[in-house]
Each structure stands twice: as structure tokens, then as C-alpha cells.
PDB file of C-alpha atoms and ligand atoms in Angstrom:
ATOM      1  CA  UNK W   9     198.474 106.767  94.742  1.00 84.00           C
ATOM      2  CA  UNK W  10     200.423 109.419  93.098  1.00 90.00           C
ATOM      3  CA  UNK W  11     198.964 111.007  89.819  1.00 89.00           C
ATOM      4  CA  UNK W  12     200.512 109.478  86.540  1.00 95.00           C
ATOM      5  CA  UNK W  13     202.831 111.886  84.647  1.00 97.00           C
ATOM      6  CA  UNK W  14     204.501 112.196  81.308  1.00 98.00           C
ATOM      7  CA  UNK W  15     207.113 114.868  80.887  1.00 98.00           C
ATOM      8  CA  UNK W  16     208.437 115.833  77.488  1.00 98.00           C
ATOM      9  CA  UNK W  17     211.831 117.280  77.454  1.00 98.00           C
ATOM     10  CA  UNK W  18     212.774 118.331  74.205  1.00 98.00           C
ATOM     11  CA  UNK W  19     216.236 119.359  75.145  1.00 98.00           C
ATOM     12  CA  UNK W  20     217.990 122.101  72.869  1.00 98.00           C
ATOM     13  CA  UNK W  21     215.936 120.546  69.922  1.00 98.00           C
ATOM     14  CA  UNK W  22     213.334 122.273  67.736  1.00 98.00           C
ATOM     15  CA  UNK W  23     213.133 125.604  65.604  1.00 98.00           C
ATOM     16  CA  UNK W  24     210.154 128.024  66.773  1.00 97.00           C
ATOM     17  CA  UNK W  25     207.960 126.300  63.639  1.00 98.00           C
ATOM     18  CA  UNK W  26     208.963 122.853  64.994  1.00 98.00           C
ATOM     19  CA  UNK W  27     207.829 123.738  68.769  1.00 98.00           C
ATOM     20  CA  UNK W  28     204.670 125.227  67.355  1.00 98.00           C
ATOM     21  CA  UNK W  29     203.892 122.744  65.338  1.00 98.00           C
ATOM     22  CA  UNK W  30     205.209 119.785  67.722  1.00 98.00           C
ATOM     23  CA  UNK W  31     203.366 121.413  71.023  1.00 98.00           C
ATOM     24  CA  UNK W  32     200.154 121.508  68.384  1.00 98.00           C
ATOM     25  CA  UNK W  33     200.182 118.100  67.326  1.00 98.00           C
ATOM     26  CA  UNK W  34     200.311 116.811  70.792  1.00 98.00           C
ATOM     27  CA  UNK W  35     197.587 119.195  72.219  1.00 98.00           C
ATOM     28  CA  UNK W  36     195.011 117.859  69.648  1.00 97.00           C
ATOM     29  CA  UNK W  37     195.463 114.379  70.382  1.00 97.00           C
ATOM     30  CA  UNK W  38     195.642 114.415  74.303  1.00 95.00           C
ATOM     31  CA  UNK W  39     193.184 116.628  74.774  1.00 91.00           C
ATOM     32  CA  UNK W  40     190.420 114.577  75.790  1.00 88.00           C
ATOM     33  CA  UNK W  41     193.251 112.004  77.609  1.00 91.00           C
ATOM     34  CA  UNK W  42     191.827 111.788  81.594  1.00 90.00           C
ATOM     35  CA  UNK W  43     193.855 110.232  84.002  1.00 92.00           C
ATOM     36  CA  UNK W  44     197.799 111.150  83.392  1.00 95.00           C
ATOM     37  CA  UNK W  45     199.017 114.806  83.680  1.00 96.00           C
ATOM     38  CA  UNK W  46     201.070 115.542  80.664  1.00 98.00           C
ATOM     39  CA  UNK W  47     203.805 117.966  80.500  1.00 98.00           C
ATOM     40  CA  UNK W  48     205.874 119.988  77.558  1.00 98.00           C
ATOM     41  CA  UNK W  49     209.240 121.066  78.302  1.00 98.00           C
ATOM     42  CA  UNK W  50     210.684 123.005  75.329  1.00 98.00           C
ATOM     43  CA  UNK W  51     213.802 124.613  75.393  1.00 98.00           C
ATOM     44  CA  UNK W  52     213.961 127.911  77.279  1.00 98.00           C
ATOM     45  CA  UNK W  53     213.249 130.353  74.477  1.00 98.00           C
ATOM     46  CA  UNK W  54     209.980 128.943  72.906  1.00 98.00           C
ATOM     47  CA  UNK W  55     208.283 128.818  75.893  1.00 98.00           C
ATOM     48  CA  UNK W  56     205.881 131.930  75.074  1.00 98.00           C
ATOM     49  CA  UNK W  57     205.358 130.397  71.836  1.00 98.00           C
ATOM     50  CA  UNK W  58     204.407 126.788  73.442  1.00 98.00           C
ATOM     51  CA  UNK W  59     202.460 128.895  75.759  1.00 98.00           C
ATOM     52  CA  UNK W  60     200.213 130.258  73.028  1.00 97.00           C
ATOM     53  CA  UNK W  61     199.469 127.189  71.572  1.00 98.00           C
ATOM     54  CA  UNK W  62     198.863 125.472  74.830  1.00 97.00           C
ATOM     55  CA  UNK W  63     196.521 127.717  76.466  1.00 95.00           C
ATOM     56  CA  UNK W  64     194.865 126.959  79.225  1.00 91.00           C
ATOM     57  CA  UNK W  65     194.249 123.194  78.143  1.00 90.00           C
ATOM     58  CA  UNK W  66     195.156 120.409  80.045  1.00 92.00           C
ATOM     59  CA  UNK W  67     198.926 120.076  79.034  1.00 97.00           C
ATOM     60  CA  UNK W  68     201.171 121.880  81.597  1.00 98.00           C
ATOM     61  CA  UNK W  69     204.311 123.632  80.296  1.00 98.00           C
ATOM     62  CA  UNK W  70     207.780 123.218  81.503  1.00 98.00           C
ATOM     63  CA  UNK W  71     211.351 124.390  81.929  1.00 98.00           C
ATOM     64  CA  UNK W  72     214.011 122.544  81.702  1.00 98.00           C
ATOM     65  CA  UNK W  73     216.051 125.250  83.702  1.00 98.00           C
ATOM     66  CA  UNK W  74     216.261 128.179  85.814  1.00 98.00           C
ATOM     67  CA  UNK W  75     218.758 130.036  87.833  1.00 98.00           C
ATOM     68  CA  UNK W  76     218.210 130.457  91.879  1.00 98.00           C
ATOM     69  CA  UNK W  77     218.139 134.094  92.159  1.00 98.00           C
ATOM     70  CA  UNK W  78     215.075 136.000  92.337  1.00 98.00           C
ATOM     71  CA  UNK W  79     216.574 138.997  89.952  1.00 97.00           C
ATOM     72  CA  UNK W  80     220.014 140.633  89.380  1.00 98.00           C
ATOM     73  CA  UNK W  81     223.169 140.901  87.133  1.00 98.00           C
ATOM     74  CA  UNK W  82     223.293 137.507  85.765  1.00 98.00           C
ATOM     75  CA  UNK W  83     223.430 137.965  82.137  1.00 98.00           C
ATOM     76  CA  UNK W  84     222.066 135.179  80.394  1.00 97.00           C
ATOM     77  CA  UNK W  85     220.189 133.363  83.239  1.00 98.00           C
ATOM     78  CA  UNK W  86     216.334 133.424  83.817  1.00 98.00           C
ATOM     79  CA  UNK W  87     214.848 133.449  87.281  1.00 98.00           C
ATOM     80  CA  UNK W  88     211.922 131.424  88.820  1.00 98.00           C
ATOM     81  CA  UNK W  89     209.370 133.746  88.680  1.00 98.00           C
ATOM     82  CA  UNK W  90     210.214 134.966  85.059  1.00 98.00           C
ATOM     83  CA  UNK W  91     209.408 130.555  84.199  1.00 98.00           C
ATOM     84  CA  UNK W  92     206.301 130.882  86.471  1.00 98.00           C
ATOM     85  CA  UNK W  93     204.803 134.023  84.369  1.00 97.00           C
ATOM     86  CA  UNK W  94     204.907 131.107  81.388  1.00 98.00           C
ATOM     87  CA  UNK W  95     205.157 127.547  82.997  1.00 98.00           C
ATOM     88  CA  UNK W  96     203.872 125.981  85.811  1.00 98.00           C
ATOM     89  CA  UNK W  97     206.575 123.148  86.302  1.00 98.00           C
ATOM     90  CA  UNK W  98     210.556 122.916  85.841  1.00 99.00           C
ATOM     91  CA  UNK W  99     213.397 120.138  85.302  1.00 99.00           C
ATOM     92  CA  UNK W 100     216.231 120.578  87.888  1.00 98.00           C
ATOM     93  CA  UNK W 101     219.383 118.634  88.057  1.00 98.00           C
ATOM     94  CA  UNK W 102     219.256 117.140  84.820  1.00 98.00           C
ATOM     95  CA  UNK W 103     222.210 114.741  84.302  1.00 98.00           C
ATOM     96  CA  UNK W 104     223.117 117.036  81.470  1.00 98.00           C
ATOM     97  CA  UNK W 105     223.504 119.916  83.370  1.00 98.00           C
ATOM     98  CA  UNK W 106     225.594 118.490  86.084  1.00 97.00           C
ATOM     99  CA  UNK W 107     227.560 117.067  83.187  1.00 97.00           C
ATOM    100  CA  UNK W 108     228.248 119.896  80.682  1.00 98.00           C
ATOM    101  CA  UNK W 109     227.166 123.110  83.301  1.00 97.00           C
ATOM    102  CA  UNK W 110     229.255 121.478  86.766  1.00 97.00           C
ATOM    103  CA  UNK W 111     225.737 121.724  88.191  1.00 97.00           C
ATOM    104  CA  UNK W 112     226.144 120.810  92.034  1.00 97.00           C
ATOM    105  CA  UNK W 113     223.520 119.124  94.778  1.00 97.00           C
ATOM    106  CA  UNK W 114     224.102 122.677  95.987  1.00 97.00           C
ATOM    107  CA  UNK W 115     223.188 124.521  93.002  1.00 98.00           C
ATOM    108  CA  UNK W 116     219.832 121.611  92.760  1.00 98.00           C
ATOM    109  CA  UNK W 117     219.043 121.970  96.824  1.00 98.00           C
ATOM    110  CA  UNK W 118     218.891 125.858  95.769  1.00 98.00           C
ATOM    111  CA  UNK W 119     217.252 125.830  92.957  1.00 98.00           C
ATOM    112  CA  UNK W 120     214.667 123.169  94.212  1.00 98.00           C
ATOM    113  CA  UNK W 121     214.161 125.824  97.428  1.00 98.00           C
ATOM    114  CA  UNK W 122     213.812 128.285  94.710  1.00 98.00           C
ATOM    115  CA  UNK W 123     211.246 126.711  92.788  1.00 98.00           C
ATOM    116  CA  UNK W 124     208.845 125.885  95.690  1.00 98.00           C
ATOM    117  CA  UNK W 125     209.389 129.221  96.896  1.00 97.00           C
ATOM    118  CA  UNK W 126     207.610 130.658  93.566  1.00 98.00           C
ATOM    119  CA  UNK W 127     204.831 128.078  93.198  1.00 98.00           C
ATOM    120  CA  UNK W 128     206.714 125.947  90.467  1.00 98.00           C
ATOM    121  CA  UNK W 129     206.840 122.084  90.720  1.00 98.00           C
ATOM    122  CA  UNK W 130     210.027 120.997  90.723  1.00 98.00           C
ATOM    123  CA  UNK W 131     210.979 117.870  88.620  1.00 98.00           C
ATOM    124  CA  UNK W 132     214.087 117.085  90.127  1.00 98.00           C
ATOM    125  CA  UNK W 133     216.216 114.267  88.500  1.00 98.00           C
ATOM    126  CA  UNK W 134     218.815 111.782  89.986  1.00 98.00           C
ATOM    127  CA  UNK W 135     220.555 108.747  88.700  1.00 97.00           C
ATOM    128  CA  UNK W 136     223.475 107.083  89.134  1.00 96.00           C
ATOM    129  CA  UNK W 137     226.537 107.383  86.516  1.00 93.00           C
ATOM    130  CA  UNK W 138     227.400 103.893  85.874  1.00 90.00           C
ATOM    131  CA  UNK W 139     225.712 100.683  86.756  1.00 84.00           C
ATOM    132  CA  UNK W 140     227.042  99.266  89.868  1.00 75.00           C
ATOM    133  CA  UNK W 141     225.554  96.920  92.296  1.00 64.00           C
ATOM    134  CA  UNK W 142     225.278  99.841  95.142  1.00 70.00           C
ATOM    135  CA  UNK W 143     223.386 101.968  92.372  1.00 72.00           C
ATOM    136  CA  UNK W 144     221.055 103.257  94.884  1.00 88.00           C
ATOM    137  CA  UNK W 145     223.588 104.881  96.861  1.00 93.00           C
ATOM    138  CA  UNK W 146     224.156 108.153  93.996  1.00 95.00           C
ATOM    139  CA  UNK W 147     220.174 108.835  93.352  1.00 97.00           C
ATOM    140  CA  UNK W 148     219.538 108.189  97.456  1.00 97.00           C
ATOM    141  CA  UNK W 149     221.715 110.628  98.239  1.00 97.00           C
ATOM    142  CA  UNK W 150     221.044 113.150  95.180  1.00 98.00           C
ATOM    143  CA  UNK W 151     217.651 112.998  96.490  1.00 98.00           C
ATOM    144  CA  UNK W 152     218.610 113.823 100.361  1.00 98.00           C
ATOM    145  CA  UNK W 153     221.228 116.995  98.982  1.00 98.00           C
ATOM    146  CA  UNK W 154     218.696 118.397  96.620  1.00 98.00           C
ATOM    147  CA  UNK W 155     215.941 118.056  99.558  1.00 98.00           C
ATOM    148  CA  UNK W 156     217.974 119.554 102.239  1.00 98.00           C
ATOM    149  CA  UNK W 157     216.295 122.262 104.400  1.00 96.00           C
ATOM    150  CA  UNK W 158     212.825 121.473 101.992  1.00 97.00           C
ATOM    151  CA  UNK W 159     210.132 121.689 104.765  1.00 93.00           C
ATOM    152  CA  UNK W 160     208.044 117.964 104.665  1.00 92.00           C
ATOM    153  CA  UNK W 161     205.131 119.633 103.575  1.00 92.00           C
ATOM    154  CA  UNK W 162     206.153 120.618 100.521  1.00 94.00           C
ATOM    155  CA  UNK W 163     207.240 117.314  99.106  1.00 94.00           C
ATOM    156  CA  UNK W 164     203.368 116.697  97.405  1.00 93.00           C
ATOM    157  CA  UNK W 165     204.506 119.949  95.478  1.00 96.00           C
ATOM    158  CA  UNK W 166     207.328 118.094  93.965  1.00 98.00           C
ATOM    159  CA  UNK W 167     208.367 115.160  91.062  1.00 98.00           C
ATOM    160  CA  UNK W 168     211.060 113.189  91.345  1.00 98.00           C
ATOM    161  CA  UNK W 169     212.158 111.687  88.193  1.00 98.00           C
ATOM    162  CA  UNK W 170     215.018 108.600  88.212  1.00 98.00           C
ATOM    163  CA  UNK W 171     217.030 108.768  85.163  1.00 98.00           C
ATOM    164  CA  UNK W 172     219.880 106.492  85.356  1.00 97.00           C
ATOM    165  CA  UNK W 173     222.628 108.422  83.295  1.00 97.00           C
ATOM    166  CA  UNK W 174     223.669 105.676  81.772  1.00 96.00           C
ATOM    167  CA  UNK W 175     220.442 105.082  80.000  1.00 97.00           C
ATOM    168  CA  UNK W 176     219.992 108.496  78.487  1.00 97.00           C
ATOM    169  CA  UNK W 177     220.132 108.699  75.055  1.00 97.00           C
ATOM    170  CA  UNK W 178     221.592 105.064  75.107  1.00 97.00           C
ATOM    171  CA  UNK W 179     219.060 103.221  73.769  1.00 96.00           C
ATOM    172  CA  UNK W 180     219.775 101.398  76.346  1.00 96.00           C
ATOM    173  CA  UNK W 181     216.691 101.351  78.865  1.00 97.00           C
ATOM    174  CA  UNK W 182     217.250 100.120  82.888  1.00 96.00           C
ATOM    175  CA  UNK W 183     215.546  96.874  82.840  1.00 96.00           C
ATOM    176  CA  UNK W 184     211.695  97.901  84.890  1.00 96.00           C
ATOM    177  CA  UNK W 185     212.890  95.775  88.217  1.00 95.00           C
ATOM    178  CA  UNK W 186     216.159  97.695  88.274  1.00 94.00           C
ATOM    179  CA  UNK W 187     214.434 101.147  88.372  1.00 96.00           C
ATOM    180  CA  UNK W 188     211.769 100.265  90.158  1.00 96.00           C
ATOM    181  CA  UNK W 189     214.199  98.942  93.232  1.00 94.00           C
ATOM    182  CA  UNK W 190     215.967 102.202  93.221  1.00 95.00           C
ATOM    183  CA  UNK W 191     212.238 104.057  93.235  1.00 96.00           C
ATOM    184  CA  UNK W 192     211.270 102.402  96.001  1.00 96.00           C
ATOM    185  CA  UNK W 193     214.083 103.015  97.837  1.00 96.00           C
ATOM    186  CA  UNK W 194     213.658 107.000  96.714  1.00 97.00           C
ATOM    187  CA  UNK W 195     210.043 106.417  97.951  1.00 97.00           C
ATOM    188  CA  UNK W 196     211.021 106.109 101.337  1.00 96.00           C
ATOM    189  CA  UNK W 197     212.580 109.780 101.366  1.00 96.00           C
ATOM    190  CA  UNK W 198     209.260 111.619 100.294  1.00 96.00           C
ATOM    191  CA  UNK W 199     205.806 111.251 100.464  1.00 85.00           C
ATOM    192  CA  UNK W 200     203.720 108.806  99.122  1.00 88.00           C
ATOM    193  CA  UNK W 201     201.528 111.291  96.755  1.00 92.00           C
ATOM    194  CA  UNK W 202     204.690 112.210  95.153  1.00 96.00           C
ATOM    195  CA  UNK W 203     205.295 111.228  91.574  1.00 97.00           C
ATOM    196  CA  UNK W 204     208.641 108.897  91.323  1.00 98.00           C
ATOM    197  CA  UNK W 205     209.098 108.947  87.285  1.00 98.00           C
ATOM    198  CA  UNK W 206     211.449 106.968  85.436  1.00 98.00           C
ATOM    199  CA  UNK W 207     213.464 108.474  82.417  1.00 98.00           C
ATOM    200  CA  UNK W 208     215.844 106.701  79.983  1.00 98.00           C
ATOM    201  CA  UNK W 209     215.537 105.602  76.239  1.00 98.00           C
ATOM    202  CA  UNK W 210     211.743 105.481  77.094  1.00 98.00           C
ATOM    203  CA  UNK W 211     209.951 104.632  74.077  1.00 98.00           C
ATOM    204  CA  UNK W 212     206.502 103.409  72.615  1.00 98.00           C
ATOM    205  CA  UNK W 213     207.687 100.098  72.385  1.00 98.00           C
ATOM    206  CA  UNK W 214     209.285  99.643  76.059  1.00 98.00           C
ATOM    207  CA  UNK W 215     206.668 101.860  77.670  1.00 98.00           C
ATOM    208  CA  UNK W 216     204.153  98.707  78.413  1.00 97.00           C
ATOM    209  CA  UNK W 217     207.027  97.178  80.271  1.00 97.00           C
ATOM    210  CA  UNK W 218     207.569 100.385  83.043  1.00 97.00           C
ATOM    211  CA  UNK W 219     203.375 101.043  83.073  1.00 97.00           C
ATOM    212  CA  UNK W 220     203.596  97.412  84.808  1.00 96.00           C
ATOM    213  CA  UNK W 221     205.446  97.908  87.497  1.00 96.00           C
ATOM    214  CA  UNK W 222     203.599  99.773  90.617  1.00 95.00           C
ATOM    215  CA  UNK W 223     206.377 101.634  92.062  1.00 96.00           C
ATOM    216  CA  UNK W 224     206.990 103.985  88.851  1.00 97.00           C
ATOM    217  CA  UNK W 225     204.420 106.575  88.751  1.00 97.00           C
ATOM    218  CA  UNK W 226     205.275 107.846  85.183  1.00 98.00           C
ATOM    219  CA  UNK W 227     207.673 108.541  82.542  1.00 98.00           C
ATOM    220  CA  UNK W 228     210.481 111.574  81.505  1.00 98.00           C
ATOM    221  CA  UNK W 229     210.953 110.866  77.608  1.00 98.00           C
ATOM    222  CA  UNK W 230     213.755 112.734  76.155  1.00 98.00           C
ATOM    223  CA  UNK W 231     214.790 111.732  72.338  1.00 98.00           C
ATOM    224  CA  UNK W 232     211.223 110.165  71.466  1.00 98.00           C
ATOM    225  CA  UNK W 233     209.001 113.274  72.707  1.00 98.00           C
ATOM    226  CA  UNK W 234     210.299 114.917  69.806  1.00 98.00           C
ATOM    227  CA  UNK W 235     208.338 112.825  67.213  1.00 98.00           C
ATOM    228  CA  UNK W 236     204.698 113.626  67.787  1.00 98.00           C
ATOM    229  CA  UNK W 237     203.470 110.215  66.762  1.00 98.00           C
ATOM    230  CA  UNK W 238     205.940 108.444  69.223  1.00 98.00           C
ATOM    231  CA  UNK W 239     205.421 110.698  72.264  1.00 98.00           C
ATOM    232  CA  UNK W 240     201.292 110.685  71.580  1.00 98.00           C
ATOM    233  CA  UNK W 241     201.553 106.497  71.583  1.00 98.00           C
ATOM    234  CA  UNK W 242     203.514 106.558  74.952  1.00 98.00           C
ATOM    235  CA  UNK W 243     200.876 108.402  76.843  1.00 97.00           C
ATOM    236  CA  UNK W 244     197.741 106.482  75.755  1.00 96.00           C
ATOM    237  CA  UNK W 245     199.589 103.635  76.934  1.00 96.00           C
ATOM    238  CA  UNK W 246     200.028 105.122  80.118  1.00 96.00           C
ATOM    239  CA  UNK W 247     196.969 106.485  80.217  1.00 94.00           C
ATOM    240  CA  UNK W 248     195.205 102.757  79.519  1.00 93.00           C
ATOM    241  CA  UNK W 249     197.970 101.382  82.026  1.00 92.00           C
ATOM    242  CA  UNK W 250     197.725 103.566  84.945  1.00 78.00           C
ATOM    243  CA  UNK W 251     194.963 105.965  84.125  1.00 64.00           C
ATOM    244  CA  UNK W 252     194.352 108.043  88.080  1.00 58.00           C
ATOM    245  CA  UNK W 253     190.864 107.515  87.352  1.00 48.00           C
ATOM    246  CA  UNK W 254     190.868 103.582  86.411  1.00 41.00           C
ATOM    247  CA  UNK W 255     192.241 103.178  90.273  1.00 40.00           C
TER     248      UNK W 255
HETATM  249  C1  PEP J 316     216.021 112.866  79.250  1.00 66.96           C
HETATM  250  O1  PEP J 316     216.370 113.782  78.523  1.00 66.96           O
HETATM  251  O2  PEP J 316     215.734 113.090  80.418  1.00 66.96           O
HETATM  252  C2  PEP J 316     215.960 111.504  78.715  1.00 66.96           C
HETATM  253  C3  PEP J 316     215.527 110.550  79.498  1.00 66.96           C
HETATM  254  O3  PEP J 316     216.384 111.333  77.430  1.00 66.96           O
HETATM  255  P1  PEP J 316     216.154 110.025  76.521  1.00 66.96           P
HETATM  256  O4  PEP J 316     214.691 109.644  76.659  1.00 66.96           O
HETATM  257  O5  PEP J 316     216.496 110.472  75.139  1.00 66.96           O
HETATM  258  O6  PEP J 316     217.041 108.949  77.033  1.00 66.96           O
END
């Protein structure tokens, strides 16, 4: 069974007090949580100050970007190993960043390549844009481009996270069964101790209803990880659901 995870992605919310504060909040009450890794992604620039507060505790930090290159003239870009002197792990292919950057499967399969190359876990999203009745097809073969040339062995060292586009920021949540046919059908293209997460309008109140369902092995929470209280509620209950340790 794949551990249970909980990503935060605060997106290009938050003030350096507000990260502080926000990262703090969450560190005291997780941790003593066993059982679910847990992981901050603040936006780029309050990393090192998430990093302080963090410390070596059991929350893991993340990016929720990076460019491919190891170093050069790319003003305004930051490259893998300048995230893995901070974070451990690091969103790629976020529906917003094909949307607004033009981000390609190229640009993902490289940066995923990139990642694994420097020891970061890649959380690499795919989702379809509309509902359809073939919605597998986009996420099945978002997952094959962004995997392409990614030697088997490293897919333990990875997280997949669905996130049906149309559900982000929506309020309007994939009903469990619908995500959990498309992660199963995700499953089948990497290993079974990799996380398959589910992200869209996650909240405290829909949470129990994902934790049921086997095939989803944890939860990318956009809009509500930015209210402590919210975000905090969401992992207990994934933590009582689907605790590694309760297995
Ligand atoms: C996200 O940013 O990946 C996300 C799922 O956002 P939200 O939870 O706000 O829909």
C-alpha cells in the first residue's frame, strides 16, 4: 500500500508573516500525527522562511515549480537543485501552469527527469479539462508524456496527483467513484507503492467521502490549505481514515 499524503499548495497566496505564521500553526498540531506524510508547498519565495519554521520535523516542504536546467542565463527561473538545498518535494504540471505559463508534456517529461535526477519527488499532476465520458484518455496520456524515458525504477520516487481541472477552485469536487476510476486506470502505468492523490475543491467536509475509497492514496488541497483550521481537520481525517500504520 502506498503511504498516505497530504500536499498543501498555497498557490501565489500568503505574505512572509502569513507563511510563517500559517506553516507554524500547522507544524504544532501535526506534529505528533503518525501515519500520513504531510507536505507544505508555499509559493517560491518563502520557502527559506517555511524552512525555518519547519525544521527538521516531520512536515516535508515543497515547490510548486522549478525550471529544467541545472544553471544558466534564465533570469527569473530557479533550478532543481537550488529547491533541493530548501525542499525535498515539488509540484510539476500543475493545471495552472499549463494554463497561464503554455506549460507542455515536454516541458513536465523534462522537468519530471529533472527532478529525479536531483533527489526531489516529483508531484506530478494530470487531469482532464472538461468532463467527458472518455475522461481518462487526457490524465492517461499526461501521465505516459510526463513519464517518458523515466527509468521503472524510479517511479516509487514519484506522486502522482489527479486533479481534474474542472474541479479546481470550483467548488465543485469529482464525485469519489469518478476519480477513483481514472486512478485506477493511472495505477496501471506506475507502481503500486506510488501515491495516486486526488486534488479538487478538497475540503474538511468532503474529505471523509475520498478517505473511503481504496484507490486514492491521499489528497492535494489548494484553496482550503490556506486556513490552518481547515487544512489541520483534513489530515486527522486522513490520518484516522487511512493512517499507514492502522493497515
Ligand atoms: C490545487 O491547487 O491543486 C487545487 C486542487 O486547488 P483547490 O483545492 O482550491 O481546488
Amino acid at each position: 500500500m502506498p503511504r498516505p499524503v497530504v500536499i498543501a499548495n498555497w498557490k501565489m497566496h500568503t505574505n512572509a508573516a502569513d507563511a510563517h505564521i500559517l506553516a507554524m500553526t500547522v507544524r504544532n498540531a501535526v506534529c505528533s500525527m503518525e501515519g500520513v506524510d504531510i507536505v507544505l508547498c508555499p509559493p517560491m519565495i518563502w520557502l527559506s522562511e517555511v524552512a525555518s519554521v519547519l525544521g527538521k520535523g516531520r512536515i516535508s516542504l515543497g515547490a510548486q515549480n522549478m525550471f529544467y536546467e541545472p544553471e544558466g542565463a534564465y533570469t527569473g527561473e530557479v533550478s532543481p537543485s537550488m529547491i533541493k538545498d530548501l525542499a525535498s518535494h515539488v509540484i510539476i504540471g500543475h493545471s495552472e501552469r499549463r494554463e497561464h505559463f503554455g506549460e507542455t508534456d515536454f516541458d513536465v517529461n523534462e522537468k519530471v527527469i529533472a527532478a529525479l535526477k536531483t533527489g526531489l519527488i516529483p508531484i506530478i499532476c494530470v487531469g482532464e479539462r472538461k468532463k467527458s465520458l472518455k475522461y481518462p484518455e487526457e490524465p492517461v496520456n499526461q501521465l505516459k508524456q510526463s513519464l517518458l524515458h523515466v527509468p521503472v525504477k524510479y517511479l516509487k520516487n514519484i506522486i502522482v496527483a489527479y486533479e481534474p481541472v474542472w474541479a479546481i477552485g470550483t467548488g465543485l469536487e469529482a464525485p469519489p467513484e469518478y476519480a477513483a476510476k481514472v486512478i485506477t486506470e493511472l495505477r496501471a502505468i506506475v507502481r503500486t507503492e506510488t501515491p495516486i492523490l486526488y486534488g479538487g475543491s478538497v475540503n474538511s467536509k468532503n474529505t471523509a467521502n475520498f478517505v473511503a475509497r481504496p484507490e486514492i492514496d491521499g489528497l492535494l488541497v489548494g484553496g482550503a490549505s490556506l486556513r490552518s483550521a481547515e487544512f489541520i481537520k483534513i489530515c486527522q481525517i486522513w490520518q484516522q481514515g487511512k493512517s499507514f500504520k492502522a493497515k
